[in-house]
Amino acid sequence: GVYNDYMKKFFTIFIVISAILIGSFYALNSYIYNEKQADETTETQEVKLYFYNPSLDQGVGGVQCTNKGLVEVVRTIPKTETPLQDSIRLLLEGRITDEEKASGVTTEFPLTGLSLKSANIKDGVATLEFIDPKNSTVGGSCRVAILWAQISTTAKQFSSVNEVRFTPEELFQP
């Protein structure tokens, strides 16, 4: 009677819900496993970023604002077709570790609004096109020299880069 119809509906609903839950569990488990596999197979490469340590760049009158203050730090990034662009973007993020800070490493990056639009290498010349709507690269000659040195030295780590040009030319003006 009514009781048997009720039990059949209940049993059918129970089976359907159980099947959905079990299927979802296996699908999620498979997704997580495949994601882990993908993470483990991603190739990486080491790149050098150049930050600044003013204590390494001292002379008559204090800080000299030269390449002598540049400090190489190594970062591991996913291997891509655009390591120059990836390295400059990472430098612009300005992330330095607590250990690096403790050793005197500093950076002016990130600069509000500054971003790398493109990076092209032709005949040994890397042309880096930036977007700087807030003119955050403009400043005193010392600051500008260090910003310029950090970016160009980071770019020159690649054997295909002998010279670095910035566009637009109004960037990094004292």
PDB file of C-alpha atoms in Angstrom:
ATOM      1  CA  GLY A   1       0.000   0.000   0.000  1.00  0.00           C
ATOM      2  CA  VAL A   2       0.878   3.517   0.847  1.00  0.00           C
ATOM      3  CA  TYR A   3       3.720   2.434   3.107  1.00  0.00           C
ATOM      4  CA  ASN A   4       5.385   0.399   0.291  1.00  0.00           C
ATOM      5  CA  ASP A   5       5.055   3.308  -2.194  1.00  0.00           C
ATOM      6  CA  TYR A   6       6.606   5.621   0.416  1.00  0.00           C
ATOM      7  CA  MET A   7       9.503   3.186   0.997  1.00  0.00           C
ATOM      8  CA  LYS A   8      10.112   2.773  -2.764  1.00  0.00           C
ATOM      9  CA  LYS A   9      10.304   6.589  -3.233  1.00  0.00           C
ATOM     10  CA  PHE A  10      12.522   6.950  -0.163  1.00  0.00           C
ATOM     11  CA  PHE A  11      14.799   4.138  -1.348  1.00  0.00           C
ATOM     12  CA  THR A  12      15.000   5.595  -4.902  1.00  0.00           C
ATOM     13  CA  ILE A  13      15.831   9.072  -3.575  1.00  0.00           C
ATOM     14  CA  PHE A  14      18.405   7.569  -1.200  1.00  0.00           C
ATOM     15  CA  ILE A  15      20.089   5.680  -4.088  1.00  0.00           C
ATOM     16  CA  VAL A  16      20.134   8.815  -6.322  1.00  0.00           C
ATOM     17  CA  ILE A  17      21.608  11.027  -3.576  1.00  0.00           C
ATOM     18  CA  SER A  18      24.197   8.363  -2.693  1.00  0.00           C
ATOM     19  CA  ALA A  19      25.213   8.029  -6.345  1.00  0.00           C
ATOM     20  CA  ILE A  20      25.590  11.825  -6.665  1.00  0.00           C
ATOM     21  CA  LEU A  21      27.698  12.021  -3.496  1.00  0.00           C
ATOM     22  CA  ILE A  22      29.940   9.107  -4.481  1.00  0.00           C
ATOM     23  CA  GLY A  23      30.348  10.472  -8.025  1.00  0.00           C
ATOM     24  CA  SER A  24      31.182  13.941  -6.685  1.00  0.00           C
ATOM     25  CA  PHE A  25      33.750  12.474  -4.304  1.00  0.00           C
ATOM     26  CA  TYR A  26      35.517  10.600  -7.127  1.00  0.00           C
ATOM     27  CA  ALA A  27      35.366  13.594  -9.476  1.00  0.00           C
ATOM     28  CA  LEU A  28      36.840  15.913  -6.823  1.00  0.00           C
ATOM     29  CA  ASN A  29      39.494  13.387  -5.891  1.00  0.00           C
ATOM     30  CA  SER A  30      40.467  12.992  -9.552  1.00  0.00           C
ATOM     31  CA  TYR A  31      40.594  16.776 -10.012  1.00  0.00           C
ATOM     32  CA  ILE A  32      42.828  17.248  -6.957  1.00  0.00           C
ATOM     33  CA  TYR A  33      45.126  14.412  -8.080  1.00  0.00           C
ATOM     34  CA  ASN A  34      45.411  15.855 -11.600  1.00  0.00           C
ATOM     35  CA  GLU A  35      46.125  19.346 -10.228  1.00  0.00           C
ATOM     36  CA  LYS A  36      48.919  17.936  -8.046  1.00  0.00           C
ATOM     37  CA  GLN A  37      50.342  16.108 -11.067  1.00  0.00           C
ATOM     38  CA  ALA A  38      50.282  19.352 -13.082  1.00  0.00           C
ATOM     39  CA  ASP A  39      52.064  21.249 -10.279  1.00  0.00           C
ATOM     40  CA  GLU A  40      54.816  18.670 -10.085  1.00  0.00           C
ATOM     41  CA  THR A  41      55.456  18.673 -13.834  1.00  0.00           C
ATOM     42  CA  THR A  42      55.686  22.455 -14.263  1.00  0.00           C
ATOM     43  CA  GLU A  43      59.240  23.277 -15.323  1.00  0.00           C
ATOM     44  CA  THR A  44      60.930  26.103 -13.479  1.00  0.00           C
ATOM     45  CA  GLN A  45      63.951  28.290 -14.010  1.00  0.00           C
ATOM     46  CA  GLU A  46      66.032  30.494 -11.786  1.00  0.00           C
ATOM     47  CA  VAL A  47      66.276  34.206 -12.533  1.00  0.00           C
ATOM     48  CA  LYS A  48      68.232  36.983 -10.894  1.00  0.00           C
ATOM     49  CA  LEU A  49      66.610  40.155  -9.620  1.00  0.00           C
ATOM     50  CA  TYR A  50      68.721  43.124  -8.591  1.00  0.00           C
ATOM     51  CA  PHE A  51      67.750  45.062  -5.505  1.00  0.00           C
ATOM     52  CA  TYR A  52      69.767  47.699  -3.650  1.00  0.00           C
ATOM     53  CA  ASN A  53      71.835  47.793  -0.475  1.00  0.00           C
ATOM     54  CA  PRO A  54      72.908  51.382   0.337  1.00  0.00           C
ATOM     55  CA  SER A  55      75.591  50.196   2.786  1.00  0.00           C
ATOM     56  CA  LEU A  56      77.497  48.640  -0.154  1.00  0.00           C
ATOM     57  CA  ASP A  57      77.444  51.938  -2.070  1.00  0.00           C
ATOM     58  CA  GLN A  58      79.084  54.391   0.320  1.00  0.00           C
ATOM     59  CA  GLY A  59      81.616  57.076  -0.506  1.00  0.00           C
ATOM     60  CA  VAL A  60      82.434  60.708   0.236  1.00  0.00           C
ATOM     61  CA  GLY A  61      79.151  62.288   1.327  1.00  0.00           C
ATOM     62  CA  GLY A  62      77.298  58.997   1.849  1.00  0.00           C
ATOM     63  CA  VAL A  63      75.324  56.938  -0.652  1.00  0.00           C
ATOM     64  CA  GLN A  64      76.820  57.163  -4.168  1.00  0.00           C
ATOM     65  CA  CYS A  65      73.810  55.890  -6.183  1.00  0.00           C
ATOM     66  CA  THR A  66      75.862  53.496  -8.323  1.00  0.00           C
ATOM     67  CA  ASN A  67      75.715  49.857  -9.391  1.00  0.00           C
ATOM     68  CA  LYS A  68      78.020  48.992  -6.473  1.00  0.00           C
ATOM     69  CA  GLY A  69      74.929  48.890  -4.254  1.00  0.00           C
ATOM     70  CA  LEU A  70      73.102  46.363  -6.410  1.00  0.00           C
ATOM     71  CA  VAL A  71      72.456  43.009  -4.759  1.00  0.00           C
ATOM     72  CA  GLU A  72      71.583  39.892  -6.737  1.00  0.00           C
ATOM     73  CA  VAL A  73      68.770  37.732  -5.386  1.00  0.00           C
ATOM     74  CA  VAL A  74      67.699  34.505  -7.048  1.00  0.00           C
ATOM     75  CA  ARG A  75      64.056  33.592  -7.598  1.00  0.00           C
ATOM     76  CA  THR A  76      62.517  30.466  -9.107  1.00  0.00           C
ATOM     77  CA  ILE A  77      59.770  31.093 -11.645  1.00  0.00           C
ATOM     78  CA  PRO A  78      57.791  28.862 -14.000  1.00  0.00           C
ATOM     79  CA  LYS A  79      59.683  28.313 -17.257  1.00  0.00           C
ATOM     80  CA  THR A  80      58.069  30.407 -20.012  1.00  0.00           C
ATOM     81  CA  GLU A  81      58.864  31.855 -23.422  1.00  0.00           C
ATOM     82  CA  THR A  82      59.159  35.337 -21.834  1.00  0.00           C
ATOM     83  CA  PRO A  83      61.732  35.132 -19.005  1.00  0.00           C
ATOM     84  CA  LEU A  84      62.849  38.768 -19.513  1.00  0.00           C
ATOM     85  CA  GLN A  85      59.313  40.071 -19.126  1.00  0.00           C
ATOM     86  CA  ASP A  86      58.610  37.710 -16.209  1.00  0.00           C
ATOM     87  CA  SER A  87      61.798  38.801 -14.389  1.00  0.00           C
ATOM     88  CA  ILE A  88      61.129  42.529 -14.790  1.00  0.00           C
ATOM     89  CA  ARG A  89      57.526  42.111 -13.629  1.00  0.00           C
ATOM     90  CA  LEU A  90      58.735  40.182 -10.578  1.00  0.00           C
ATOM     91  CA  LEU A  91      61.307  42.913  -9.824  1.00  0.00           C
ATOM     92  CA  LEU A  92      58.563  45.550 -10.055  1.00  0.00           C
ATOM     93  CA  GLU A  93      56.555  43.660  -7.422  1.00  0.00           C
ATOM     94  CA  GLY A  94      59.390  44.499  -5.023  1.00  0.00           C
ATOM     95  CA  ARG A  95      59.076  41.431  -2.837  1.00  0.00           C
ATOM     96  CA  ILE A  96      62.139  40.911  -0.689  1.00  0.00           C
ATOM     97  CA  THR A  97      62.412  38.275   2.014  1.00  0.00           C
ATOM     98  CA  ASP A  98      62.835  39.045   5.702  1.00  0.00           C
ATOM     99  CA  GLU A  99      66.318  37.555   5.471  1.00  0.00           C
ATOM    100  CA  GLU A 100      67.211  39.890   2.588  1.00  0.00           C
ATOM    101  CA  LYS A 101      65.803  42.914   4.472  1.00  0.00           C
ATOM    102  CA  ALA A 102      67.868  41.936   7.512  1.00  0.00           C
ATOM    103  CA  SER A 103      71.017  41.934   5.360  1.00  0.00           C
ATOM    104  CA  GLY A 104      70.315  45.526   4.223  1.00  0.00           C
ATOM    105  CA  VAL A 105      68.559  44.860   0.909  1.00  0.00           C
ATOM    106  CA  THR A 106      65.951  47.498   0.010  1.00  0.00           C
ATOM    107  CA  THR A 107      63.786  48.436  -2.935  1.00  0.00           C
ATOM    108  CA  GLU A 108      61.619  51.323  -4.070  1.00  0.00           C
ATOM    109  CA  PHE A 109      59.362  48.867  -5.890  1.00  0.00           C
ATOM    110  CA  PRO A 110      56.438  48.488  -6.180  1.00  0.00           C
ATOM    111  CA  LEU A 111      55.787  51.976  -7.531  1.00  0.00           C
ATOM    112  CA  THR A 112      52.150  53.052  -7.648  1.00  0.00           C
ATOM    113  CA  GLY A 113      50.731  52.549 -11.121  1.00  0.00           C
ATOM    114  CA  LEU A 114      54.005  51.409 -12.729  1.00  0.00           C
ATOM    115  CA  SER A 115      53.720  48.302 -14.875  1.00  0.00           C
ATOM    116  CA  LEU A 116      55.603  46.673 -17.711  1.00  0.00           C
ATOM    117  CA  LYS A 117      53.553  46.730 -20.913  1.00  0.00           C
ATOM    118  CA  SER A 118      55.974  44.811 -23.126  1.00  0.00           C
ATOM    119  CA  ALA A 119      59.550  43.597 -23.463  1.00  0.00           C
ATOM    120  CA  ASN A 120      61.177  42.968 -26.823  1.00  0.00           C
ATOM    121  CA  ILE A 121      64.714  41.940 -27.704  1.00  0.00           C
ATOM    122  CA  LYS A 122      66.128  42.763 -31.126  1.00  0.00           C
ATOM    123  CA  ASP A 123      69.805  42.664 -32.105  1.00  0.00           C
ATOM    124  CA  GLY A 124      70.907  42.583 -28.455  1.00  0.00           C
ATOM    125  CA  VAL A 125      68.754  45.569 -27.446  1.00  0.00           C
ATOM    126  CA  ALA A 126      65.950  44.997 -24.961  1.00  0.00           C
ATOM    127  CA  THR A 127      63.213  47.587 -25.273  1.00  0.00           C
ATOM    128  CA  LEU A 128      61.083  47.721 -22.158  1.00  0.00           C
ATOM    129  CA  GLU A 129      57.822  49.611 -22.516  1.00  0.00           C
ATOM    130  CA  PHE A 130      56.332  50.778 -19.252  1.00  0.00           C
ATOM    131  CA  ILE A 131      53.038  52.326 -18.237  1.00  0.00           C
ATOM    132  CA  ASP A 132      53.522  54.976 -15.538  1.00  0.00           C
ATOM    133  CA  PRO A 133      50.306  57.020 -15.294  1.00  0.00           C
ATOM    134  CA  LYS A 134      51.266  58.520 -11.913  1.00  0.00           C
ATOM    135  CA  ASN A 135      54.861  59.449 -12.932  1.00  0.00           C
ATOM    136  CA  SER A 136      56.148  57.307 -10.071  1.00  0.00           C
ATOM    137  CA  THR A 137      59.534  56.795 -11.804  1.00  0.00           C
ATOM    138  CA  VAL A 138      60.356  60.495 -11.621  1.00  0.00           C
ATOM    139  CA  GLY A 139      62.394  61.717  -8.672  1.00  0.00           C
ATOM    140  CA  GLY A 140      65.824  62.753  -7.532  1.00  0.00           C
ATOM    141  CA  SER A 141      68.807  61.740  -9.661  1.00  0.00           C
ATOM    142  CA  CYS A 142      70.006  59.259  -7.026  1.00  0.00           C
ATOM    143  CA  ARG A 143      66.665  57.451  -6.805  1.00  0.00           C
ATOM    144  CA  VAL A 144      66.221  57.411 -10.585  1.00  0.00           C
ATOM    145  CA  ALA A 145      69.759  56.055 -11.128  1.00  0.00           C
ATOM    146  CA  ILE A 146      69.113  53.169  -8.739  1.00  0.00           C
ATOM    147  CA  LEU A 147      65.700  52.307 -10.255  1.00  0.00           C
ATOM    148  CA  TRP A 148      67.261  52.370 -13.736  1.00  0.00           C
ATOM    149  CA  ALA A 149      70.210  50.220 -12.615  1.00  0.00           C
ATOM    150  CA  GLN A 150      67.967  47.636 -10.933  1.00  0.00           C
ATOM    151  CA  ILE A 151      65.875  47.139 -14.068  1.00  0.00           C
ATOM    152  CA  SER A 152      68.677  47.233 -16.643  1.00  0.00           C
ATOM    153  CA  THR A 153      70.939  44.892 -14.642  1.00  0.00           C
ATOM    154  CA  THR A 154      68.046  42.445 -14.178  1.00  0.00           C
ATOM    155  CA  ALA A 155      67.460  42.545 -17.968  1.00  0.00           C
ATOM    156  CA  LYS A 156      71.159  42.074 -18.822  1.00  0.00           C
ATOM    157  CA  GLN A 157      71.326  38.714 -17.029  1.00  0.00           C
ATOM    158  CA  PHE A 158      70.023  37.229 -20.291  1.00  0.00           C
ATOM    159  CA  SER A 159      72.760  36.536 -22.844  1.00  0.00           C
ATOM    160  CA  SER A 160      70.572  37.935 -25.643  1.00  0.00           C
ATOM    161  CA  VAL A 161      70.528  41.394 -23.955  1.00  0.00           C
ATOM    162  CA  ASN A 162      73.504  43.766 -24.305  1.00  0.00           C
ATOM    163  CA  GLU A 163      71.694  47.068 -24.005  1.00  0.00           C
ATOM    164  CA  VAL A 164      68.433  48.186 -22.380  1.00  0.00           C
ATOM    165  CA  ARG A 165      66.137  50.960 -23.576  1.00  0.00           C
ATOM    166  CA  PHE A 166      63.081  52.280 -21.783  1.00  0.00           C
ATOM    167  CA  THR A 167      59.963  53.686 -23.394  1.00  0.00           C
ATOM    168  CA  PRO A 168      58.387  56.145 -23.110  1.00  0.00           C
ATOM    169  CA  GLU A 169      61.525  58.252 -22.784  1.00  0.00           C
ATOM    170  CA  GLU A 170      59.992  60.432 -20.034  1.00  0.00           C
ATOM    171  CA  LEU A 171      60.468  57.549 -17.595  1.00  0.00           C
ATOM    172  CA  PHE A 172      63.162  57.690 -14.933  1.00  0.00           C
ATOM    173  CA  GLN A 173      63.822  61.413 -15.235  1.00  0.00           C
ATOM    174  CA  PRO A 174      65.482  63.180 -12.282  1.00  0.00           C
TER     175      PRO A 174
END
